[in-house]
Each structure stands twice: as C-alpha cells, then as structure tokens.
PDB file of C-alpha atoms in Angstrom:
ATOM      1  CA  MET A   1      33.022  17.378 -10.357  1.00 69.00           C
ATOM      2  CA  ARG A   2      31.066  19.395 -12.886  1.00 74.00           C
ATOM      3  CA  SER A   3      29.597  16.293 -14.565  1.00 85.00           C
ATOM      4  CA  PHE A   4      28.561  14.973 -11.140  1.00 85.00           C
ATOM      5  CA  LEU A   5      26.673  18.208 -10.424  1.00 84.00           C
ATOM      6  CA  THR A   6      25.085  18.132 -13.876  1.00 85.00           C
ATOM      7  CA  GLU A   7      23.931  14.530 -13.403  1.00 83.00           C
ATOM      8  CA  PHE A   8      22.664  15.310  -9.907  1.00 79.00           C
ATOM      9  CA  LYS A   9      20.705  18.300 -11.220  1.00 78.00           C
ATOM     10  CA  ALA A  10      19.152  16.129 -13.954  1.00 77.00           C
ATOM     11  CA  PHE A  11      18.301  13.476 -11.342  1.00 74.00           C
ATOM     12  CA  ILE A  12      16.618  16.008  -9.039  1.00 71.00           C
ATOM     13  CA  ASN A  13      14.668  17.599 -11.890  1.00 74.00           C
ATOM     14  CA  ARG A  14      13.015  14.318 -12.850  1.00 70.00           C
ATOM     15  CA  GLY A  15       9.348  14.236 -11.950  1.00 65.00           C
ATOM     16  CA  ASN A  16       9.597  10.934 -10.086  1.00 72.00           C
ATOM     17  CA  ILE A  17      12.031  12.190  -7.466  1.00 70.00           C
ATOM     18  CA  ILE A  18       9.826  15.199  -6.715  1.00 70.00           C
ATOM     19  CA  ASP A  19       6.788  12.923  -6.384  1.00 75.00           C
ATOM     20  CA  LEU A  20       8.749  10.625  -4.087  1.00 75.00           C
ATOM     21  CA  ALA A  21       9.809  13.523  -1.868  1.00 76.00           C
ATOM     22  CA  ILE A  22       6.223  14.742  -1.638  1.00 77.00           C
ATOM     23  CA  GLY A  23       5.094  11.206  -0.770  1.00 80.00           C
ATOM     24  CA  VAL A  24       7.668  10.920   2.013  1.00 84.00           C
ATOM     25  CA  ILE A  25       6.654  14.276   3.501  1.00 85.00           C
ATOM     26  CA  ILE A  26       2.955  13.454   3.356  1.00 85.00           C
ATOM     27  CA  GLY A  27       3.665   9.967   4.747  1.00 84.00           C
ATOM     28  CA  GLY A  28       5.473  11.479   7.723  1.00 85.00           C
ATOM     29  CA  ALA A  29       2.603  13.853   8.397  1.00 86.00           C
ATOM     30  CA  PHE A  30       0.121  11.002   8.030  1.00 86.00           C
ATOM     31  CA  THR A  31       2.084   8.888  10.515  1.00 86.00           C
ATOM     32  CA  GLY A  32       1.835  11.698  13.061  1.00 87.00           C
ATOM     33  CA  LEU A  33      -1.887  11.964  12.421  1.00 87.00           C
ATOM     34  CA  VAL A  34      -2.452   8.237  12.894  1.00 88.00           C
ATOM     35  CA  LYS A  35      -0.437   8.222  16.138  1.00 85.00           C
ATOM     36  CA  SER A  36      -2.472  11.165  17.391  1.00 86.00           C
ATOM     37  CA  ILE A  37      -5.749   9.429  16.545  1.00 86.00           C
ATOM     38  CA  THR A  38      -4.587   6.301  18.350  1.00 83.00           C
ATOM     39  CA  SER A  39      -3.319   8.020  21.477  1.00 81.00           C
ATOM     40  CA  ASN A  40      -6.008  10.708  21.769  1.00 82.00           C
ATOM     41  CA  LEU A  41      -9.150   8.933  20.572  1.00 83.00           C
ATOM     42  CA  ILE A  42      -8.744   5.159  20.488  1.00 82.00           C
ATOM     43  CA  ASN A  43      -6.691   4.691  23.666  1.00 80.00           C
ATOM     44  CA  PRO A  44      -9.255   6.453  25.902  1.00 81.00           C
ATOM     45  CA  LEU A  45     -12.046   4.353  24.371  1.00 82.00           C
ATOM     46  CA  ILE A  46     -10.118   1.162  25.096  1.00 76.00           C
ATOM     47  CA  GLY A  47      -9.440   2.494  28.601  1.00 75.00           C
ATOM     48  CA  LEU A  48     -13.188   2.687  29.160  1.00 79.00           C
ATOM     49  CA  PHE A  49     -13.593  -0.993  28.323  1.00 77.00           C
ATOM     50  CA  THR A  50     -10.539  -2.259  30.171  1.00 69.00           C
ATOM     51  CA  GLY A  51     -11.170  -0.151  33.244  1.00 72.00           C
ATOM     52  CA  LYS A  52      -7.512   0.826  33.284  1.00 64.00           C
ATOM     53  CA  SER A  53      -5.765   4.038  32.322  1.00 63.00           C
ATOM     54  CA  SER A  54      -6.422   5.714  29.021  1.00 65.00           C
ATOM     55  CA  SER A  55      -2.960   4.898  27.689  1.00 72.00           C
ATOM     56  CA  LEU A  56      -2.399   1.546  26.067  1.00 73.00           C
ATOM     57  CA  SER A  57       1.286   1.706  26.939  1.00 73.00           C
ATOM     58  CA  ASN A  58       0.366   1.255  30.616  1.00 75.00           C
ATOM     59  CA  LEU A  59      -1.339  -2.099  29.984  1.00 76.00           C
ATOM     60  CA  LYS A  60       0.797  -4.979  31.208  1.00 80.00           C
ATOM     61  CA  LEU A  61       0.532  -8.481  32.561  1.00 83.00           C
ATOM     62  CA  VAL A  62       2.612  -9.074  35.673  1.00 86.00           C
ATOM     63  CA  VAL A  63       3.373 -12.760  36.207  1.00 88.00           C
ATOM     64  CA  ASN A  64       5.941 -12.076  38.931  1.00 88.00           C
ATOM     65  CA  LYS A  65       8.327  -9.224  39.656  1.00 84.00           C
ATOM     66  CA  ASN A  66      10.843 -10.497  37.084  1.00 87.00           C
ATOM     67  CA  LEU A  67       8.346 -11.426  34.364  1.00 88.00           C
ATOM     68  CA  VAL A  68       6.224  -8.550  33.062  1.00 84.00           C
ATOM     69  CA  PHE A  69       4.534  -8.557  29.654  1.00 85.00           C
ATOM     70  CA  THR A  70       3.948  -4.976  28.464  1.00 82.00           C
ATOM     71  CA  TYR A  71       1.471  -5.720  25.727  1.00 82.00           C
ATOM     72  CA  GLY A  72       0.011  -2.209  25.623  1.00 79.00           C
ATOM     73  CA  GLU A  73       2.735  -0.749  23.409  1.00 81.00           C
ATOM     74  CA  PHE A  74       2.297  -3.658  21.014  1.00 84.00           C
ATOM     75  CA  LEU A  75      -1.458  -3.025  20.846  1.00 83.00           C
ATOM     76  CA  ASN A  76      -0.779   0.666  20.229  1.00 83.00           C
ATOM     77  CA  ASP A  77       1.584  -0.120  17.334  1.00 85.00           C
ATOM     78  CA  LEU A  78      -0.821  -2.728  15.972  1.00 87.00           C
ATOM     79  CA  ILE A  79      -3.670  -0.209  15.883  1.00 86.00           C
ATOM     80  CA  ASN A  80      -1.412   2.332  14.157  1.00 86.00           C
ATOM     81  CA  PHE A  81      -0.449  -0.281  11.570  1.00 88.00           C
ATOM     82  CA  LEU A  82      -4.036  -1.353  10.921  1.00 89.00           C
ATOM     83  CA  ILE A  83      -5.212   2.233  10.430  1.00 89.00           C
ATOM     84  CA  THR A  84      -2.323   2.972   8.067  1.00 86.00           C
ATOM     85  CA  ALA A  85      -2.855  -0.258   6.122  1.00 87.00           C
ATOM     86  CA  LEU A  86      -6.581   0.466   5.788  1.00 89.00           C
ATOM     87  CA  VAL A  87      -5.962   3.955   4.411  1.00 86.00           C
ATOM     88  CA  VAL A  88      -3.316   2.682   1.966  1.00 83.00           C
ATOM     89  CA  PHE A  89      -5.702  -0.068   0.824  1.00 86.00           C
ATOM     90  CA  ILE A  90      -8.486   2.462   0.232  1.00 88.00           C
ATOM     91  CA  LEU A  91      -6.071   4.744  -1.625  1.00 82.00           C
ATOM     92  CA  VAL A  92      -4.869   1.931  -3.896  1.00 80.00           C
ATOM     93  CA  LYS A  93      -8.461   0.856  -4.606  1.00 84.00           C
ATOM     94  CA  PHE A  94      -9.382   4.462  -5.444  1.00 82.00           C
ATOM     95  CA  ILE A  95      -6.387   4.914  -7.727  1.00 76.00           C
ATOM     96  CA  SER A  96      -6.930   1.616  -9.515  1.00 76.00           C
ATOM     97  CA  ARG A  97     -10.616   2.310 -10.007  1.00 78.00           C
ATOM     98  CA  PHE A  98     -10.523   5.920 -11.172  1.00 76.00           C
ATOM     99  CA  LEU A  99      -7.036   6.711 -12.400  1.00 71.00           C
ATOM    100  CA  VAL A 100      -5.708   3.521 -13.949  1.00 63.00           C
ATOM    101  CA  LYS A 101      -7.492   2.734 -17.171  1.00 68.00           C
ATOM    102  CA  PRO A 102      -8.403  -0.914 -17.649  1.00 63.00           C
ATOM    103  CA  GLU A 103      -6.817  -2.788 -20.518  1.00 69.00           C
ATOM    104  CA  PRO A 104      -9.064  -3.089 -23.552  1.00 70.00           C
ATOM    105  CA  LYS A 105     -10.780  -6.435 -23.782  1.00 72.00           C
ATOM    106  CA  LYS A 106      -9.456  -8.742 -26.460  1.00 72.00           C
ATOM    107  CA  THR A 107     -12.074  -9.350 -29.087  1.00 75.00           C
ATOM    108  CA  GLN A 108     -12.797 -12.774 -30.486  1.00 74.00           C
ATOM    109  CA  PRO A 109     -11.400 -13.320 -33.972  1.00 72.00           C
ATOM    110  CA  ASP A 110     -13.844 -13.435 -36.830  1.00 80.00           C
ATOM    111  CA  PRO A 111     -15.207 -17.033 -37.150  1.00 82.00           C
ATOM    112  CA  GLN A 112     -14.685 -16.946 -40.942  1.00 86.00           C
ATOM    113  CA  LEU A 113     -11.033 -16.050 -40.421  1.00 85.00           C
ATOM    114  CA  ALA A 114     -10.620 -18.953 -37.984  1.00 84.00           C
ATOM    115  CA  VAL A 115     -12.085 -21.392 -40.547  1.00 87.00           C
ATOM    116  CA  LEU A 116      -9.808 -20.045 -43.272  1.00 87.00           C
ATOM    117  CA  GLN A 117      -6.775 -20.459 -41.002  1.00 89.00           C
ATOM    118  CA  GLU A 118      -7.762 -24.069 -40.294  1.00 88.00           C
ATOM    119  CA  ILE A 119      -8.123 -24.746 -44.034  1.00 90.00           C
ATOM    120  CA  LYS A 120      -4.702 -23.189 -44.637  1.00 91.00           C
ATOM    121  CA  THR A 121      -3.133 -25.372 -41.928  1.00 91.00           C
ATOM    122  CA  LEU A 122      -4.724 -28.525 -43.366  1.00 89.00           C
ATOM    123  CA  LEU A 123      -3.527 -27.658 -46.893  1.00 89.00           C
ATOM    124  CA  GLU A 124       0.010 -27.077 -45.609  1.00 90.00           C
ATOM    125  CA  LYS A 125      -0.013 -30.482 -43.869  1.00 88.00           C
ATOM    126  CA  ASN A 126      -1.218 -32.253 -47.047  1.00 85.00           C
ATOM    127  CA  ASN A 127       1.459 -30.697 -49.292  1.00 76.00           C
TER     128      ASN A 127
END
C-alpha cells in the first residue's frame, strides 16, 4: 500500500497532470461561457430573424402530430460547437506561431564537398 501511495504522489506531482487538471477546469468554465453566449446573445438574434421565440430549442417542424422535428436544439449545439472549435483553432494558431519554435532550415551542402563525394564514389566503383 505504501508503494502505491508513493507512486500516486509522484504521479500527481508531475507537471503534466497539474496542467491537465487546469485545462479541464478552464475547459469546463469555457463551455459554460460559450453556452451562455449562445443562449443569451445568439439565440435572441436568431429569434429576430425567424420571427419565433428567442430560444432555439423551441424551433421545430411539425409534419403531423406524430412526426415533429425539433431542430432548434441541434442548431444550439451546432453553434456551441462552432464557437468552441473557432476558439481552439485560434489558440492553436497562436501557440504554434509564438510559442513553438520552427525547426532550423537545413542548409545546402557545400558544392565542393558534393563534387568530392562524387569523385570518391566513382573511385570506389572503379577499384
């Protein structure tokens, strides 16, 4: 039991696990923020254009009393996804541009060295 606790303590003290926990907490808060933006700002704007209520979840297509397509919830989730994906894309672009250093460009070998290598290869073939 003691070795298990020691290994667990070492696992928790790694930097990656702390970063992951922080990411999960911030991700949860960000999800709440995106849902709030969608329901409090975007839904009323869409309600203006559709002429219906300000909640997307109330949008539905009634074919008959047994066949009802509630497409509003899907649109709500789609908007949440697109906002989240856009922010993640911008974050990744920012990180790759400013924090990740580009690999150094490979330089061309010296032309004299290339000629000498060719001569060496030809001499080895002849012998």
